[in-house]
Short mmCIF file of C-alpha atoms in Angstrom, two decimals:
data_model
loop_
_atom_site.label_atom_id
_atom_site.label_comp_id
_atom_site.label_asym_id
_atom_site.label_seq_id
_atom_site.Cartn_x
_atom_site.Cartn_y
_atom_site.Cartn_z
CA MET A 1 132.03 44.01 89.12
CA LYS A 2 130.92 44.26 92.47
CA GLU A 3 127.26 45.18 91.53
CA LEU A 4 126.74 42.70 88.53
CA ALA A 5 127.94 39.14 90.99
CA GLY A 6 125.28 40.94 93.26
CA ARG A 7 122.45 41.04 90.16
CA LEU A 8 123.86 37.72 88.56
CA ALA A 9 123.70 35.92 92.53
CA ALA A 10 119.87 37.11 91.74
CA VAL A 11 119.95 34.92 88.90
CA ASP A 12 122.35 32.91 89.09
CA PRO A 13 124.00 31.75 92.83
CA ASP A 14 127.48 30.43 90.63
CA ALA A 15 127.91 32.69 88.48
CA GLY A 16 127.50 35.36 91.33
CA ALA A 17 129.97 33.77 92.98
CA ALA A 18 131.71 32.90 90.51
CA VAL A 19 132.33 36.93 89.06
CA ALA A 20 132.72 37.71 93.36
CA VAL A 21 136.38 35.06 92.93
CA ILE A 22 137.57 37.19 89.63
CA THR A 23 136.31 40.76 91.76
CA TYR A 24 139.26 39.32 95.50
CA PHE A 25 141.90 37.93 92.77
CA ASP A 26 142.14 40.54 90.61
CA ARG A 27 141.97 43.19 93.57
CA LEU A 28 144.48 41.30 95.00
CA ALA A 29 146.92 40.96 92.60
CA GLU A 30 146.03 44.66 91.73
CA THR A 31 147.98 44.90 95.31
CA ARG A 32 150.84 42.88 94.68
CA ALA A 33 149.71 39.98 97.64
CA GLY A 34 151.80 37.32 98.83
CA LEU A 35 152.21 33.43 97.77
CA GLU A 36 150.34 33.18 102.00
CA ALA A 37 147.46 35.40 101.08
CA LEU A 38 146.94 34.02 97.60
CA VAL A 39 146.31 30.72 98.75
CA ARG A 40 144.34 31.78 102.15
CA GLY A 41 142.45 33.31 99.47
CA ALA A 42 141.56 30.21 97.28
CA ALA A 43 141.31 28.76 101.27
CA VAL A 44 139.41 30.70 103.00
CA LEU A 45 136.56 31.11 99.22
CA ALA A 46 136.73 27.63 98.87
CA GLY A 47 135.69 26.52 102.81
CA CYS A 48 138.33 23.26 102.92
CA PRO A 49 142.01 23.25 103.12
CA ALA A 50 144.34 24.82 100.10
CA ARG A 51 147.57 23.58 98.94
CA LEU A 52 150.69 24.91 96.83
CA VAL A 53 153.68 22.87 96.31
CA ASP A 54 155.90 23.96 93.36
CA GLU A 55 159.09 22.16 93.98
CA GLU A 56 161.26 22.71 91.18
CA ARG A 57 160.82 26.28 93.41
CA ARG A 58 160.95 24.93 96.34
CA VAL A 59 157.69 26.33 97.87
CA ARG A 60 155.88 24.44 99.83
CA LEU A 61 152.37 26.28 101.49
CA ARG A 62 149.44 24.62 103.22
CA VAL A 63 146.03 27.30 104.34
CA GLU A 64 143.27 26.47 106.76
CA PRO A 65 139.83 27.06 105.41
CA ASP A 66 139.74 29.59 108.65
CA GLY A 67 143.02 31.20 107.29
CA ARG A 68 145.49 29.70 109.26
CA ARG A 69 148.81 28.33 107.56
CA LEU A 70 149.26 24.44 108.23
CA ASP A 71 152.42 23.21 106.24
CA ALA A 72 152.28 19.35 107.55
CA MET A 73 151.19 17.69 104.49
CA GLY A 74 150.84 14.33 102.65
CA ALA A 75 150.32 13.09 99.28
CA PRO A 76 147.56 15.04 97.78
CA GLU A 77 144.32 12.82 97.01
CA PRO A 78 143.77 12.21 93.66
CA ASP A 79 140.29 13.40 93.43
CA TRP A 80 141.24 16.78 95.31
CA PRO A 81 140.79 19.49 92.35
CA CYS A 82 143.65 20.45 91.10
CA ALA A 83 145.28 23.69 88.60
CA PRO A 84 148.65 23.61 87.25
CA LEU A 85 150.63 26.72 87.45
CA LEU A 86 151.29 26.34 83.58
CA PRO A 87 148.82 24.45 80.73
CA GLY A 88 149.84 21.18 80.13
CA GLY A 89 151.82 21.55 83.95
CA SER A 90 152.11 18.47 86.39
CA PRO A 91 148.88 19.77 89.35
CA ALA A 92 150.32 22.27 91.94
CA LEU A 93 147.57 23.81 93.98
CA TRP A 94 145.14 21.98 95.04
CA LEU A 95 141.66 22.41 97.27
CA GLU A 96 141.33 19.33 99.65
CA ARG A 97 138.06 18.36 98.77
CA ALA A 98 136.87 15.77 97.40
CA GLY A 99 135.62 15.51 93.64
CA ALA A 100 134.20 12.35 92.89
CA ASP A 101 132.42 14.21 90.13
CA GLY A 102 134.81 17.06 89.38
CA PRO A 103 135.44 20.00 90.08
CA SER A 104 132.24 23.03 91.19
CA VAL A 105 132.38 25.88 88.46
CA VAL A 106 133.49 28.28 92.02
CA ASP A 107 136.27 25.34 92.44
CA ALA A 108 137.09 25.53 89.39
CA VAL A 109 137.32 29.82 89.04
CA ILE A 110 138.50 29.90 92.20
CA LEU A 111 142.34 27.16 91.11
CA GLU A 112 142.22 28.84 87.69
CA ARG A 113 142.43 32.46 89.10
CA ALA A 114 144.26 31.61 91.86
CA SER A 115 147.28 29.65 89.21
CA ALA A 116 147.31 32.13 87.45
CA ALA A 117 147.99 35.04 90.13
CA VAL A 118 150.58 32.72 91.56
CA ARG A 119 152.28 32.06 88.62
CA SER A 120 152.66 35.64 88.33
CA VAL A 121 154.10 36.18 91.44
CA LEU A 122 156.28 33.44 91.47
CA ASP A 123 157.81 35.01 88.58
CA ARG A 124 158.10 38.14 89.61
CA THR A 125 160.04 36.58 92.74
CA ARG A 126 161.96 33.61 91.59
CA GLY A 127 161.84 33.58 88.53
CA ARG A 128 160.43 31.79 85.95
CA ALA A 129 160.62 27.63 86.78
CA PRO A 130 163.01 25.91 84.04
CA GLY A 131 161.20 24.06 80.90
CA PRO A 132 160.75 20.19 81.89
CA PRO A 133 164.18 17.74 81.68
CA SER A 134 163.19 16.67 78.81
CA ASP A 135 163.71 19.70 76.65
CA ASP A 136 167.05 19.63 75.12
CA PRO A 137 168.21 15.82 73.37
CA ALA A 138 171.69 16.39 73.31
CA LEU A 139 171.37 17.46 77.44
CA VAL A 140 169.34 14.44 77.68
CA GLU A 141 171.26 12.09 75.87
CA THR A 142 174.76 13.30 77.45
CA VAL A 143 172.96 12.27 80.99
CA LEU A 144 171.80 8.72 80.02
CA ASP A 145 175.47 7.99 78.56
CA ALA A 146 177.09 5.48 80.21
CA ASP A 147 180.64 6.44 78.43
CA ALA A 148 180.24 9.70 78.84
CA PRO A 149 182.83 11.23 82.16
CA LEU A 150 181.29 12.04 84.96
CA PRO A 151 181.51 16.34 84.82
CA ALA A 152 180.37 16.02 81.47
CA ARG A 153 176.97 13.89 82.45
CA LEU A 154 176.79 16.20 85.94
CA HIS A 155 177.29 19.61 84.24
CA ALA A 156 174.51 19.11 81.22
CA ALA A 157 172.64 17.58 83.69
CA ARG A 158 172.57 21.23 85.92
CA ARG A 159 171.96 22.67 82.32
CA LEU A 160 168.43 20.75 82.56
CA ALA A 161 167.84 21.91 86.15
CA LEU A 162 168.05 18.33 87.85
CA ASP A 163 168.80 18.43 91.08
CA THR A 164 172.81 17.21 91.45
CA ALA A 165 173.28 19.27 94.79
CA ASP A 166 170.24 17.39 97.02
CA PRO A 167 171.05 13.58 97.45
CA ALA A 168 168.11 12.49 98.13
CA ALA A 169 167.05 13.97 94.08
CA ARG A 170 166.22 10.94 92.22
CA PHE A 171 164.61 10.94 88.59
CA ARG A 172 163.80 8.59 85.76
CA ALA A 173 164.22 7.70 82.16
CA VAL A 174 161.45 6.84 80.45
CA ALA A 175 162.36 5.24 76.77
CA VAL A 176 159.29 6.19 74.11
CA ALA A 177 158.99 3.97 71.04
CA GLY A 178 159.83 6.05 68.58
CA GLY A 179 161.57 9.56 69.97
CA PRO A 180 163.23 10.59 72.08
CA PRO A 181 164.59 10.10 76.13
CA ARG A 182 162.76 11.17 78.59
CA ILE A 183 164.17 11.76 81.83
CA VAL A 184 161.16 12.92 84.63
CA ALA A 185 161.19 13.78 88.49
CA ASP A 186 160.13 11.26 90.62
CA GLY A 187 158.21 11.67 93.43
CA PRO A 188 154.24 13.27 94.81
CA PRO A 189 151.81 12.79 92.26
CA PRO A 190 153.37 9.04 90.72
CA VAL A 191 155.02 9.75 87.10
CA PRO A 192 152.17 8.67 85.20
CA PRO A 193 152.13 7.40 81.39
CA PRO A 194 154.31 9.80 79.53
CA ARG A 195 151.92 12.13 77.49
CA PRO A 196 148.61 9.75 75.73
CA SER A 197 147.98 6.42 76.98
CA ALA A 198 148.38 4.69 73.85
CA GLU A 199 152.12 5.40 72.90
CA ARG A 200 154.54 2.96 74.04
CA ALA A 201 157.08 3.81 76.43
CA GLY A 202 159.16 2.10 79.26
CA VAL A 203 159.75 3.30 82.74
CA GLY A 204 163.50 3.48 84.31
CA PRO A 205 163.96 3.20 87.99
CA ALA A 206 163.71 5.71 90.45
CA VAL A 207 167.82 7.16 90.77
CA ALA A 208 170.37 9.81 91.56
CA VAL A 209 171.50 12.17 89.10
CA ALA A 210 174.86 10.42 89.01
CA ASP A 211 172.80 6.52 87.93
CA LEU A 212 170.88 8.02 85.27
CA PRO A 213 172.79 5.65 82.85
CA ARG A 214 171.56 2.35 84.74
CA SER A 215 168.07 4.10 84.88
CA TRP A 216 168.05 4.54 81.04
CA SER A 217 169.05 0.83 79.69
CA ALA A 218 166.57 -0.08 82.61
CA ALA A 219 163.45 1.86 80.43
CA ARG A 220 164.98 0.43 77.26
CA THR A 221 164.47 -3.18 78.69
CA ALA A 222 160.74 -2.16 79.87
CA LEU A 223 159.99 -0.66 76.50
CA ARG A 224 160.92 -4.71 74.44
CA PHE A 225 158.09 -5.84 76.94
CA THR A 226 155.18 -2.96 75.83
CA SER A 227 152.61 -3.65 73.39
CA ALA A 228 150.12 -1.12 71.83
CA GLY A 229 147.67 -4.23 72.72
CA GLY A 230 143.98 -4.92 70.58
CA ALA A 231 142.68 -7.71 67.80
CA PRO A 232 145.00 -10.12 66.71
CA GLU A 233 147.63 -9.62 68.41
CA PRO A 234 147.06 -8.72 72.30
CA GLY A 235 150.61 -8.57 74.30
CA GLY A 236 151.35 -5.97 77.48
CA PRO A 237 150.51 -2.78 78.91
CA PRO A 238 151.76 -0.01 76.47
CA VAL A 239 153.38 1.14 79.40
CA VAL A 240 156.18 -1.05 81.77
CA HIS A 241 157.75 -0.04 85.11
CA ALA A 242 161.09 -1.48 85.12
CA ASP A 243 160.62 -1.12 88.22
CA GLU A 244 157.78 -3.85 88.42
CA LEU A 245 159.17 -6.89 85.87
CA GLY A 246 161.11 -8.31 88.07
CA GLY A 247 163.10 -11.81 87.00
CA VAL A 248 161.34 -11.34 83.54
CA ALA A 249 163.73 -8.98 83.17
CA LEU A 250 166.34 -11.05 82.19
CA LEU A 251 164.52 -12.75 79.26
CA ALA A 252 165.64 -9.45 77.21
CA GLU A 253 169.04 -10.44 77.45
CA LEU A 254 168.70 -13.91 76.08
CA VAL A 255 165.78 -13.54 73.35
CA VAL A 256 167.34 -11.92 70.71
CA PRO A 257 165.30 -9.57 67.82
CA GLY A 258 165.59 -11.98 65.19
CA ALA A 259 166.77 -14.80 66.40
CA GLU A 260 165.94 -18.34 65.63
CA PRO A 261 162.55 -19.10 67.75
CA ALA A 262 162.89 -21.48 70.44
CA PRO A 263 160.93 -24.95 70.16
CA ASP A 264 158.45 -23.42 72.45
CA VAL A 265 157.47 -20.12 70.36
CA ARG A 266 157.50 -22.00 67.08
CA ALA A 267 154.88 -24.23 68.59
CA VAL A 268 152.69 -21.03 69.33
CA GLN A 269 153.39 -19.11 65.40
CA ALA A 270 152.67 -22.31 64.34
CA ALA A 271 149.28 -22.82 66.25
CA ALA A 272 148.50 -18.92 65.40
CA ALA A 273 148.60 -19.48 62.18
CA ASP A 274 145.81 -22.54 61.69
CA ALA A 275 143.80 -19.82 63.49
CA PRO A 276 142.68 -16.33 63.58
CA TRP A 277 141.44 -16.41 67.29
CA MET A 278 144.09 -17.90 68.39
CA LEU A 279 146.79 -15.58 69.36
CA ARG A 280 144.16 -13.58 72.45
CA THR A 281 142.80 -16.60 73.23
CA LEU A 282 145.78 -18.38 74.65
CA HIS A 283 146.74 -14.74 75.47
CA ALA A 284 143.75 -14.41 77.02
CA VAL A 285 144.95 -17.71 79.62
CA ALA A 286 147.98 -16.94 80.38
CA SER A 287 146.76 -12.97 81.17
CA THR A 288 143.73 -13.71 83.18
CA ALA A 289 142.76 -16.26 86.63
CA SER A 290 140.73 -18.43 85.54
CA LEU A 291 139.27 -20.02 82.50
CA ARG A 292 136.00 -18.01 83.24
CA ALA A 293 137.94 -15.00 82.97
CA ALA A 294 140.00 -15.99 80.20
CA ALA A 295 136.42 -16.26 78.54
CA ALA A 296 135.15 -12.94 80.15
CA ASP A 297 137.83 -11.39 78.19
CA ILE A 298 138.01 -12.79 75.18
CA ASN A 299 134.22 -12.43 75.20
CA VAL A 300 133.14 -16.34 74.09
CA HIS A 301 131.23 -19.08 75.80
CA HIS A 302 132.81 -21.03 78.54
CA SER A 303 132.11 -24.47 76.73
CA THR A 304 133.51 -22.19 73.95
CA LEU A 305 136.80 -22.00 75.35
CA GLN A 306 137.20 -25.17 76.28
CA ASP A 307 136.58 -26.07 72.57
CA ARG A 308 139.49 -24.00 71.24
CA LEU A 309 141.95 -24.72 73.65
CA THR A 310 141.68 -28.11 72.98
CA HIS A 311 142.13 -28.03 69.28
CA ALA A 312 145.53 -25.51 71.07
CA GLU A 313 147.11 -27.63 73.42
CA HIS A 314 146.60 -30.47 70.09
CA LEU A 315 148.61 -28.17 68.39
CA LEU A 316 150.11 -26.52 70.61
CA GLY A 317 151.95 -30.43 71.92
CA TRP A 318 150.97 -28.96 75.57
CA SER A 319 148.94 -29.30 78.64
CA VAL A 320 147.73 -24.95 79.09
CA ARG A 321 144.57 -25.36 81.68
CA THR A 322 147.31 -26.28 84.24
CA PRO A 323 149.37 -24.18 86.57
CA GLN A 324 152.80 -25.94 84.68
CA GLY A 325 151.20 -25.20 81.32
CA ARG A 326 150.06 -22.38 81.81
CA PHE A 327 153.33 -21.05 83.06
CA ARG A 328 155.54 -22.25 79.78
CA LEU A 329 152.71 -20.07 77.45
CA GLN A 330 153.54 -17.37 79.84
CA LEU A 331 157.10 -18.29 79.09
CA ALA A 332 156.50 -18.27 75.62
CA LEU A 333 154.30 -15.63 74.78
CA THR A 334 156.21 -13.44 76.14
CA MET A 335 159.75 -15.12 74.21
CA ARG A 336 157.57 -14.72 71.40
CA HIS A 337 157.45 -10.82 71.56
CA LEU A 338 160.65 -9.90 72.94
CA MET A 339 161.71 -11.82 69.56
CA GLU A 340 159.53 -9.35 67.56
CA SER A 341 160.78 -5.61 69.99
CA GLN A 342 163.49 -2.99 69.61
#
């Protein structure tokens, strides 16, 4: 293998370096090297600091490129090359080097071989990491059930590998449209949108395990403010965090799906039935900073938007070009959306 690396390096330096990396980590694996040696190898080969963070097994390790261990660390930068320990998992191994165009060939090989070796060591010395907290829907539902006794909820949480002993541990409930509830750990990296970006989901606030029913209630409220978007009726984003709703969340308690619509909602519905462009235009006006921005958002000329608004205001019965009128429009559109959401 060493001879092959030398011959490849003469033809393609990256290919030769990649083979050398594979040989290096294979040798470490054969000698059953520990975690620090593996992270040190990644740092030295990459020429930049490397860090390993596995919160579930309480592993935090960082090594400088000169081989010195220095565990003090902040949150990883989003453009650092990284790799998970399990396919589809969260990043756990980072090379602290800005990679705007993605990792180089050599960095990618370092991360792939080092993460595989690290996973093997962790499985051998600390047991396999528990699966994601959403593995068992029945246990998740028990944890989120406000009517279940606290001891039963805590027992279910422990079976899901949620930390009930650490008072600082925080988790979020996630309500997914058409899917089972989920629980995600809070902390760096930030909670991502659950699964595909087109999937509608409401994310509850970060709370202790005992308070997850409250997070679940807020997550279901946040889900009502989501929308798949797109023409002809764009709405909210596909993922909404309850933390970001503020007082608007109170509307969800007042607006019941299928109830008799308020007068302003009826006015919006009547206007929407008048022209195919109406809803997109009203949403653009309500959700952008200026009329010019609204025109750009729906790709029409500013004068065209002005003509549309004159027609819309005639149907609505109020002006949407003043701060008060835009707020009234935002409220009417939000109530309309909540009436149709579950």
